[in-house]
PDB file of C-alpha atoms and ligand atoms in Angstrom:
ATOM      1  CA  MET A   1      36.428 -11.009 200.539  1.00 92.00           C
ATOM      2  CA  ILE A   2      35.797  -8.981 197.424  1.00 96.00           C
ATOM      3  CA  ALA A   3      36.422 -10.804 194.013  1.00 97.00           C
ATOM      4  CA  ILE A   4      37.467  -8.531 190.925  1.00 97.00           C
ATOM      5  CA  ILE A   5      37.129  -9.692 187.133  1.00 97.00           C
ATOM      6  CA  GLY A   6      39.484  -7.865 185.245  1.00 94.00           C
ATOM      7  CA  GLY A   7      38.483  -7.634 181.486  1.00 89.00           C
ATOM      8  CA  SER A   8      40.554  -5.718 178.656  1.00 85.00           C
ATOM      9  CA  GLY A   9      42.862  -3.253 180.038  1.00 79.00           C
ATOM     10  CA  MET A  10      43.262  -4.932 183.551  1.00 80.00           C
ATOM     11  CA  ASN A  11      44.768  -8.461 182.838  1.00 75.00           C
ATOM     12  CA  LYS A  12      47.037  -7.752 185.700  1.00 75.00           C
ATOM     13  CA  LEU A  13      45.834  -5.659 188.831  1.00 79.00           C
ATOM     14  CA  SER A  14      48.623  -3.248 189.639  1.00 75.00           C
ATOM     15  CA  GLY A  15      48.544  -1.879 193.315  1.00 75.00           C
ATOM     16  CA  LEU A  16      47.588  -5.774 194.380  1.00 80.00           C
ATOM     17  CA  GLU A  17      49.907  -6.793 197.148  1.00 81.00           C
ATOM     18  CA  GLU A  18      49.897 -10.749 195.999  1.00 80.00           C
ATOM     19  CA  LEU A  19      49.887 -13.011 198.609  1.00 85.00           C
ATOM     20  CA  HIS A  20      49.372 -16.280 196.559  1.00 93.00           C
ATOM     21  CA  ARG A  21      47.981 -17.663 193.798  1.00 94.00           C
ATOM     22  CA  GLN A  22      46.048 -20.762 193.208  1.00 94.00           C
ATOM     23  CA  ILE A  23      45.128 -22.803 189.954  1.00 95.00           C
ATOM     24  CA  MET A  24      41.640 -23.876 190.574  1.00 95.00           C
ATOM     25  CA  ARG A  25      39.569 -26.894 188.552  1.00 96.00           C
ATOM     26  CA  THR A  26      35.764 -26.872 188.518  1.00 97.00           C
ATOM     27  CA  PRO A  27      33.393 -29.446 187.404  1.00 97.00           C
ATOM     28  CA  TYR A  28      32.977 -27.071 184.161  1.00 97.00           C
ATOM     29  CA  GLY A  29      36.822 -26.900 183.623  1.00 97.00           C
ATOM     30  CA  GLU A  30      39.367 -24.362 184.279  1.00 97.00           C
ATOM     31  CA  PRO A  31      38.849 -20.588 185.036  1.00 98.00           C
ATOM     32  CA  SER A  32      40.517 -18.144 182.517  1.00 97.00           C
ATOM     33  CA  SER A  33      43.564 -17.673 185.124  1.00 95.00           C
ATOM     34  CA  PRO A  34      45.045 -18.926 188.121  1.00 95.00           C
ATOM     35  CA  LEU A  35      43.211 -16.706 191.076  1.00 96.00           C
ATOM     36  CA  LEU A  36      45.302 -14.179 192.806  1.00 95.00           C
ATOM     37  CA  PHE A  37      44.747 -13.410 196.303  1.00 95.00           C
ATOM     38  CA  GLY A  38      46.106 -10.210 197.879  1.00 94.00           C
ATOM     39  CA  THR A  39      45.256  -7.004 199.318  1.00 92.00           C
ATOM     40  CA  ILE A  40      44.374  -3.550 197.932  1.00 90.00           C
ATOM     41  CA  ASN A  41      44.617  -1.031 200.523  1.00 86.00           C
ATOM     42  CA  GLY A  42      44.487  -3.346 203.162  1.00 88.00           C
ATOM     43  CA  GLN A  43      41.401  -5.033 201.763  1.00 89.00           C
ATOM     44  CA  GLU A  44      41.288  -8.929 200.962  1.00 92.00           C
ATOM     45  CA  ILE A  45      40.644  -9.706 197.279  1.00 94.00           C
ATOM     46  CA  VAL A  46      40.829 -12.316 194.694  1.00 96.00           C
ATOM     47  CA  PHE A  47      41.407 -11.234 191.284  1.00 95.00           C
ATOM     48  CA  LEU A  48      40.453 -12.986 187.995  1.00 96.00           C
ATOM     49  CA  SER A  49      41.467 -12.203 184.580  1.00 95.00           C
ATOM     50  CA  ARG A  50      38.797 -12.992 182.318  1.00 97.00           C
ATOM     51  CA  HIS A  51      40.708 -13.012 179.260  1.00 96.00           C
ATOM     52  CA  GLY A  52      43.847 -14.911 180.671  1.00 94.00           C
ATOM     53  CA  TYR A  53      47.143 -13.065 181.798  1.00 87.00           C
ATOM     54  CA  GLY A  54      48.180 -13.005 178.008  1.00 88.00           C
ATOM     55  CA  HIS A  55      44.963 -11.664 176.928  1.00 88.00           C
ATOM     56  CA  THR A  56      44.449 -14.511 174.556  1.00 93.00           C
ATOM     57  CA  ILE A  57      40.574 -15.759 175.409  1.00 96.00           C
ATOM     58  CA  PRO A  58      38.112 -14.071 173.297  1.00 97.00           C
ATOM     59  CA  PRO A  59      34.921 -12.826 174.767  1.00 97.00           C
ATOM     60  CA  HIS A  60      32.814 -15.848 173.236  1.00 97.00           C
ATOM     61  CA  ALA A  61      35.428 -18.363 174.404  1.00 98.00           C
ATOM     62  CA  VAL A  62      35.696 -17.619 178.023  1.00 98.00           C
ATOM     63  CA  ASN A  63      34.718 -20.265 180.323  1.00 98.00           C
ATOM     64  CA  TYR A  64      32.304 -18.064 182.103  1.00 98.00           C
ATOM     65  CA  ARG A  65      30.618 -20.940 184.131  1.00 98.00           C
ATOM     66  CA  ALA A  66      34.426 -21.822 185.440  1.00 98.00           C
ATOM     67  CA  ASN A  67      35.331 -18.691 186.437  1.00 98.00           C
ATOM     68  CA  MET A  68      31.974 -17.727 188.190  1.00 98.00           C
ATOM     69  CA  TRP A  69      31.941 -21.220 189.917  1.00 98.00           C
ATOM     70  CA  ALA A  70      35.825 -20.762 191.192  1.00 98.00           C
ATOM     71  CA  LEU A  71      34.670 -17.477 192.655  1.00 98.00           C
ATOM     72  CA  ASN A  72      31.615 -19.122 194.383  1.00 98.00           C
ATOM     73  CA  ALA A  73      33.770 -21.776 195.561  1.00 98.00           C
ATOM     74  CA  LEU A  74      36.136 -19.292 197.139  1.00 97.00           C
ATOM     75  CA  GLN A  75      32.914 -17.973 198.771  1.00 96.00           C
ATOM     76  CA  ALA A  76      33.710 -14.553 197.530  1.00 95.00           C
ATOM     77  CA  ASP A  77      30.686 -11.870 199.241  1.00 92.00           C
ATOM     78  CA  ARG A  78      31.197  -9.849 196.314  1.00 96.00           C
ATOM     79  CA  VAL A  79      32.131 -10.019 192.508  1.00 98.00           C
ATOM     80  CA  ILE A  80      33.188  -6.755 190.862  1.00 98.00           C
ATOM     81  CA  ALA A  81      33.433  -7.120 187.214  1.00 98.00           C
ATOM     82  CA  ILE A  82      35.452  -4.417 184.904  1.00 97.00           C
ATOM     83  CA  ALA A  83      34.598  -4.406 181.440  1.00 97.00           C
ATOM     84  CA  SER A  84      35.186  -2.181 178.680  1.00 97.00           C
ATOM     85  CA  VAL A  85      32.483  -1.260 176.461  1.00 98.00           C
ATOM     86  CA  GLY A  86      31.601   0.959 173.468  1.00 98.00           C
ATOM     87  CA  GLY A  87      29.298   3.867 174.177  1.00 98.00           C
ATOM     88  CA  ILE A  88      26.005   4.414 172.522  1.00 98.00           C
ATOM     89  CA  ARG A  89      24.536   7.036 174.514  1.00 98.00           C
ATOM     90  CA  ALA A  90      25.618  10.625 173.818  1.00 97.00           C
ATOM     91  CA  ASP A  91      27.301  10.990 177.232  1.00 98.00           C
ATOM     92  CA  MET A  92      28.979   7.676 177.168  1.00 98.00           C
ATOM     93  CA  ILE A  93      32.249   8.993 175.473  1.00 97.00           C
ATOM     94  CA  PRO A  94      35.603   7.043 175.523  1.00 97.00           C
ATOM     95  CA  GLY A  95      37.074   7.500 179.041  1.00 97.00           C
ATOM     96  CA  LYS A  96      33.659   7.610 180.959  1.00 98.00           C
ATOM     97  CA  ILE A  97      33.199   5.025 183.644  1.00 98.00           C
ATOM     98  CA  VAL A  98      29.644   3.718 183.963  1.00 98.00           C
ATOM     99  CA  ILE A  99      27.888   1.471 186.508  1.00 98.00           C
ATOM    100  CA  PRO A 100      25.180  -0.238 184.294  1.00 98.00           C
ATOM    101  CA  ASP A 101      21.957  -1.116 186.234  1.00 98.00           C
ATOM    102  CA  GLN A 102      20.559  -2.898 183.119  1.00 99.00           C
ATOM    103  CA  ILE A 103      21.398  -5.487 180.841  1.00 98.00           C
ATOM    104  CA  ILE A 104      20.297  -7.310 177.163  1.00 98.00           C
ATOM    105  CA  ASP A 105      21.823 -10.162 176.068  1.00 98.00           C
ATOM    106  CA  TYR A 106      22.310 -10.731 172.207  1.00 98.00           C
ATOM    107  CA  THR A 107      24.785 -13.697 172.733  1.00 98.00           C
ATOM    108  CA  TYR A 108      24.346 -16.851 171.169  1.00 98.00           C
ATOM    109  CA  ASP A 109      26.143 -20.364 171.366  1.00 97.00           C
ATOM    110  CA  ARG A 110      27.629 -19.887 174.615  1.00 98.00           C
ATOM    111  CA  LYS A 111      27.294 -21.790 177.910  1.00 97.00           C
ATOM    112  CA  PHE A 112      24.745 -19.978 179.428  1.00 97.00           C
ATOM    113  CA  THR A 113      23.224 -21.514 182.459  1.00 97.00           C
ATOM    114  CA  TYR A 114      24.290 -24.207 185.428  1.00 97.00           C
ATOM    115  CA  PHE A 115      20.689 -25.573 184.962  1.00 95.00           C
ATOM    116  CA  ASP A 116      20.800 -27.396 181.843  1.00 91.00           C
ATOM    117  CA  GLY A 117      20.792 -30.759 183.018  1.00 84.00           C
ATOM    118  CA  THR A 118      18.022 -33.482 183.045  1.00 84.00           C
ATOM    119  CA  ASP A 119      18.540 -34.983 186.152  1.00 85.00           C
ATOM    120  CA  LYS A 120      17.201 -31.929 188.656  1.00 83.00           C
ATOM    121  CA  ALA A 121      13.804 -29.995 188.368  1.00 88.00           C
ATOM    122  CA  VAL A 122      13.240 -27.295 185.787  1.00 91.00           C
ATOM    123  CA  THR A 123      14.875 -24.265 187.572  1.00 91.00           C
ATOM    124  CA  HIS A 124      14.005 -20.362 186.411  1.00 95.00           C
ATOM    125  CA  THR A 125      15.942 -17.679 187.496  1.00 97.00           C
ATOM    126  CA  ASP A 126      14.469 -14.021 188.171  1.00 98.00           C
ATOM    127  CA  PHE A 127      16.763 -11.579 186.812  1.00 98.00           C
ATOM    128  CA  THR A 128      14.431  -8.392 186.919  1.00 98.00           C
ATOM    129  CA  GLN A 129      17.340  -6.255 188.368  1.00 98.00           C
ATOM    130  CA  PRO A 130      20.367  -8.259 187.060  1.00 98.00           C
ATOM    131  CA  TYR A 131      22.802  -6.193 188.938  1.00 98.00           C
ATOM    132  CA  CYS A 132      23.216  -6.407 192.771  1.00 98.00           C
ATOM    133  CA  PRO A 133      21.740  -3.291 194.211  1.00 98.00           C
ATOM    134  CA  ILE A 134      23.983  -3.618 197.457  1.00 97.00           C
ATOM    135  CA  GLY A 135      27.057  -4.046 194.958  1.00 98.00           C
ATOM    136  CA  ARG A 136      25.957  -1.234 192.722  1.00 98.00           C
ATOM    137  CA  ALA A 137      25.888   1.157 196.017  1.00 98.00           C
ATOM    138  CA  SER A 138      29.022   0.046 197.128  1.00 97.00           C
ATOM    139  CA  ILE A 139      30.732   0.966 194.031  1.00 98.00           C
ATOM    140  CA  LEU A 140      29.026   4.136 193.738  1.00 98.00           C
ATOM    141  CA  ARG A 141      29.949   4.792 197.427  1.00 97.00           C
ATOM    142  CA  ALA A 142      33.479   3.790 196.551  1.00 97.00           C
ATOM    143  CA  ALA A 143      33.672   6.427 193.494  1.00 98.00           C
ATOM    144  CA  ARG A 144      32.638   8.989 195.654  1.00 98.00           C
ATOM    145  CA  HIS A 145      35.008   8.586 198.106  1.00 96.00           C
ATOM    146  CA  ALA A 146      37.828   8.420 195.782  1.00 96.00           C
ATOM    147  CA  GLY A 147      36.410  11.528 193.881  1.00 97.00           C
ATOM    148  CA  GLU A 148      35.890   9.712 190.632  1.00 98.00           C
ATOM    149  CA  SER A 149      32.993  10.737 188.669  1.00 97.00           C
ATOM    150  CA  VAL A 150      30.868   7.852 187.300  1.00 98.00           C
ATOM    151  CA  ILE A 151      27.596   7.638 185.234  1.00 98.00           C
ATOM    152  CA  ASP A 152      24.953   5.719 187.747  1.00 98.00           C
ATOM    153  CA  GLY A 153      23.113   3.528 185.521  1.00 98.00           C
ATOM    154  CA  GLY A 154      22.786   2.536 182.109  1.00 98.00           C
ATOM    155  CA  VAL A 155      21.486  -0.568 179.751  1.00 99.00           C
ATOM    156  CA  TYR A 156      24.805  -2.757 178.684  1.00 99.00           C
ATOM    157  CA  ALA A 157      23.802  -4.603 175.692  1.00 99.00           C
ATOM    158  CA  ALA A 158      26.020  -7.769 175.416  1.00 98.00           C
ATOM    159  CA  THR A 159      26.964  -8.832 171.980  1.00 98.00           C
ATOM    160  CA  GLN A 160      28.556 -12.011 170.440  1.00 98.00           C
ATOM    161  CA  GLY A 161      31.888 -10.624 169.220  1.00 97.00           C
ATOM    162  CA  PRO A 162      34.774 -10.797 168.646  1.00 97.00           C
ATOM    163  CA  ARG A 163      33.585  -8.703 165.628  1.00 98.00           C
ATOM    164  CA  LEU A 164      32.519  -5.261 166.458  1.00 98.00           C
ATOM    165  CA  GLU A 165      28.878  -4.119 165.483  1.00 98.00           C
ATOM    166  CA  THR A 166      27.898  -2.523 162.260  1.00 97.00           C
ATOM    167  CA  GLU A 167      26.416   0.922 162.212  1.00 97.00           C
ATOM    168  CA  ALA A 168      22.889  -0.826 161.671  1.00 98.00           C
ATOM    169  CA  GLU A 169      23.021  -3.078 164.537  1.00 98.00           C
ATOM    170  CA  ILE A 170      24.269   0.020 167.430  1.00 98.00           C
ATOM    171  CA  ASN A 171      21.176   1.774 165.861  1.00 98.00           C
ATOM    172  CA  ARG A 172      19.128  -1.088 166.643  1.00 98.00           C
ATOM    173  CA  LEU A 173      20.652  -1.518 169.929  1.00 98.00           C
ATOM    174  CA  GLU A 174      19.664   2.102 170.614  1.00 98.00           C
ATOM    175  CA  ARG A 175      16.377   1.597 169.716  1.00 98.00           C
ATOM    176  CA  ASP A 176      16.038  -1.202 171.995  1.00 98.00           C
ATOM    177  CA  GLY A 177      17.033   1.169 174.768  1.00 98.00           C
ATOM    178  CA  ALA A 178      20.870  -0.040 174.953  1.00 98.00           C
ATOM    179  CA  ASP A 179      23.480   2.704 176.395  1.00 98.00           C
ATOM    180  CA  MET A 180      26.496   0.881 175.933  1.00 98.00           C
ATOM    181  CA  VAL A 181      27.866  -2.252 174.139  1.00 98.00           C
ATOM    182  CA  GLY A 182      30.239  -4.925 175.345  1.00 98.00           C
ATOM    183  CA  MET A 183      30.728  -8.887 174.623  1.00 98.00           C
ATOM    184  CA  THR A 184      31.358 -10.354 177.991  1.00 98.00           C
ATOM    185  CA  GLY A 185      28.507  -9.063 180.311  1.00 98.00           C
ATOM    186  CA  MET A 186      26.460 -12.305 179.257  1.00 98.00           C
ATOM    187  CA  PRO A 187      26.489 -14.989 180.490  1.00 98.00           C
ATOM    188  CA  GLU A 188      28.696 -13.779 183.202  1.00 98.00           C
ATOM    189  CA  THR A 189      26.022 -11.594 184.842  1.00 98.00           C
ATOM    190  CA  ILE A 190      23.371 -14.562 184.771  1.00 98.00           C
ATOM    191  CA  LEU A 191      25.698 -17.080 185.941  1.00 98.00           C
ATOM    192  CA  ALA A 192      26.434 -14.976 189.021  1.00 98.00           C
ATOM    193  CA  ARG A 193      22.740 -14.674 189.626  1.00 98.00           C
ATOM    194  CA  GLU A 194      22.179 -18.428 189.592  1.00 98.00           C
ATOM    195  CA  LEU A 195      24.964 -19.128 191.957  1.00 98.00           C
ATOM    196  CA  GLY A 196      23.485 -16.510 194.174  1.00 98.00           C
ATOM    197  CA  LEU A 197      26.814 -14.435 194.115  1.00 98.00           C
ATOM    198  CA  SER A 198      26.657 -10.514 194.620  1.00 98.00           C
ATOM    199  CA  TYR A 199      27.812  -9.125 191.272  1.00 98.00           C
ATOM    200  CA  ALA A 200      28.051  -5.701 189.780  1.00 98.00           C
ATOM    201  CA  THR A 201      29.970  -3.729 186.816  1.00 98.00           C
ATOM    202  CA  ILE A 202      32.220  -1.020 186.330  1.00 98.00           C
ATOM    203  CA  ALA A 203      32.274  -0.622 182.493  1.00 98.00           C
ATOM    204  CA  ALA A 204      34.805   1.464 181.231  1.00 97.00           C
ATOM    205  CA  VAL A 205      33.891   3.339 177.821  1.00 98.00           C
ATOM    206  CA  ALA A 206      36.683   2.330 175.316  1.00 97.00           C
ATOM    207  CA  ASN A 207      35.181   3.953 172.251  1.00 97.00           C
ATOM    208  CA  HIS A 208      32.359   5.320 170.539  1.00 97.00           C
ATOM    209  CA  ALA A 209      30.254   2.548 169.511  1.00 98.00           C
ATOM    210  CA  ALA A 210      30.146   1.981 165.402  1.00 97.00           C
ATOM    211  CA  GLY A 211      28.941   5.092 163.582  1.00 97.00           C
ATOM    212  CA  ARG A 212      28.936   7.300 166.868  1.00 96.00           C
ATOM    213  CA  GLY A 213      31.347   9.889 167.582  1.00 93.00           C
ATOM    214  CA  GLU A 214      33.834  11.645 164.942  1.00 89.00           C
ATOM    215  CA  SER A 215      35.188   8.610 163.099  1.00 83.00           C
ATOM    216  CA  THR A 216      31.927   7.160 161.669  1.00 83.00           C
ATOM    217  CA  GLN A 217      33.363   5.103 158.975  1.00 89.00           C
ATOM    218  CA  ALA A 218      35.345   2.883 161.523  1.00 90.00           C
ATOM    219  CA  VAL A 219      35.879   2.118 165.242  1.00 90.00           C
ATOM    220  CA  PRO A 220      39.233   3.567 165.849  1.00 86.00           C
ATOM    221  CA  LEU A 221      40.473   0.168 167.368  1.00 88.00           C
ATOM    222  CA  GLU A 222      44.061   1.865 167.500  1.00 87.00           C
ATOM    223  CA  THR A 223      43.297   4.238 170.672  1.00 91.00           C
ATOM    224  CA  VAL A 224      41.046   2.050 172.418  1.00 92.00           C
ATOM    225  CA  TYR A 225      43.917   0.684 174.522  1.00 91.00           C
ATOM    226  CA  THR A 226      45.335   3.903 175.558  1.00 93.00           C
ATOM    227  CA  VAL A 227      41.883   5.061 176.412  1.00 94.00           C
ATOM    228  CA  LEU A 228      41.675   1.888 178.437  1.00 94.00           C
ATOM    229  CA  GLU A 229      44.914   2.349 180.110  1.00 92.00           C
ATOM    230  CA  GLU A 230      43.911   5.791 181.404  1.00 93.00           C
ATOM    231  CA  SER A 231      40.681   4.704 182.387  1.00 94.00           C
ATOM    232  CA  MET A 232      42.159   1.658 184.386  1.00 94.00           C
ATOM    233  CA  VAL A 233      43.982   4.410 186.839  1.00 94.00           C
ATOM    234  CA  HIS A 234      40.313   5.714 187.754  1.00 96.00           C
ATOM    235  CA  VAL A 235      39.181   2.384 188.220  1.00 96.00           C
ATOM    236  CA  ARG A 236      41.920   1.125 190.340  1.00 94.00           C
ATOM    237  CA  ASN A 237      41.418   4.434 192.659  1.00 94.00           C
ATOM    238  CA  ILE A 238      37.754   3.469 192.929  1.00 96.00           C
ATOM    239  CA  LEU A 239      38.549  -0.099 194.279  1.00 95.00           C
ATOM    240  CA  GLU A 240      40.929   1.295 196.445  1.00 93.00           C
ATOM    241  CA  HIS A 241      38.240   2.848 197.893  1.00 93.00           C
ATOM    242  CA  LEU A 242      35.815  -0.359 198.010  1.00 90.00           C
ATOM    243  CA  VAL A 243      35.113  -1.528 201.734  1.00 76.00           C
ATOM    244  CA  GLN A 244      33.436  -4.892 202.530  1.00 61.00           C
ATOM    245  CA  ASP A 245      30.061  -3.976 204.068  1.00 61.00           C
TER     246      ASP A 245
HETATM  247  N1  HPA B 301      31.431  -3.320 171.002  1.00 59.79           N
HETATM  248  C1  HPA B 301      31.273  -4.001 171.526  1.00 59.79           C
HETATM  249  N2  HPA B 301      32.147  -4.540 172.428  1.00 59.79           N
HETATM  250  C2  HPA B 301      33.015  -3.580 173.096  1.00 59.79           C
HETATM  251  C3  HPA B 301      32.978  -2.653 171.868  1.00 59.79           C
HETATM  252  C4  HPA B 301      32.260  -2.114 171.097  1.00 59.79           C
HETATM  253  O1  HPA B 301      32.317  -0.942 170.652  1.00 59.79           O
HETATM  254  N3  HPA B 301      34.375  -1.584 172.772  1.00 59.79           N
HETATM  255  C5  HPA B 301      34.294  -2.481 173.758  1.00 59.79           C
HETATM  256  N4  HPA B 301      34.070  -3.357 173.638  1.00 59.79           N
END
């Protein structure tokens, strides 16, 4: 079964033939939303809305540990996370879809590990390649079959939010090697790895990051949702071409 985490612009998954839904409890509390089980194009999936179905949970308040725990408990074979980002690299303009291959964590004050108890041996987790290469390849293959153009690879900078960045912060992220910026990539990505889940991200560029593009004085927030709505049509097309491998 493929698990899909919907982000901003995808609180619901149209095209999902819903079979049933389940409220789950985990040792870390409740996930952001009930889990929806169904099929897309005959493929069995489970869908979780990261910000809740009413889009009420801000990025820093998402219960990432409960979310990933629930997907692991359901024995999801693959997790595909949908995330909206601001584009930093010149070709990452609004409307583009990127499959990131690296991440830098700038978040703080979030519950970022399952290994924080004092009752077990200290556990370190390899994170050299933060996204599952098999998951990435299956998204890229689905995009090819769907006739959707996507950018293969890029560095995702995870910021704390909910505010957007200053222009100087974006300049710093760029100097650090970041190509796009979002608020939910961490700790979601590392928690998936700690659980041994295959996890990869489809990032939809919603806006130029602060100080980039034409409106350098402010990020045009009013256009973000229109851009995302259009992008989600393409994301959905990619999801419809995903096959279990
Ligand atoms: N910054 C951080 N997160 C985002 C942005 C941004 O510009 N756009 C969408 N998510």
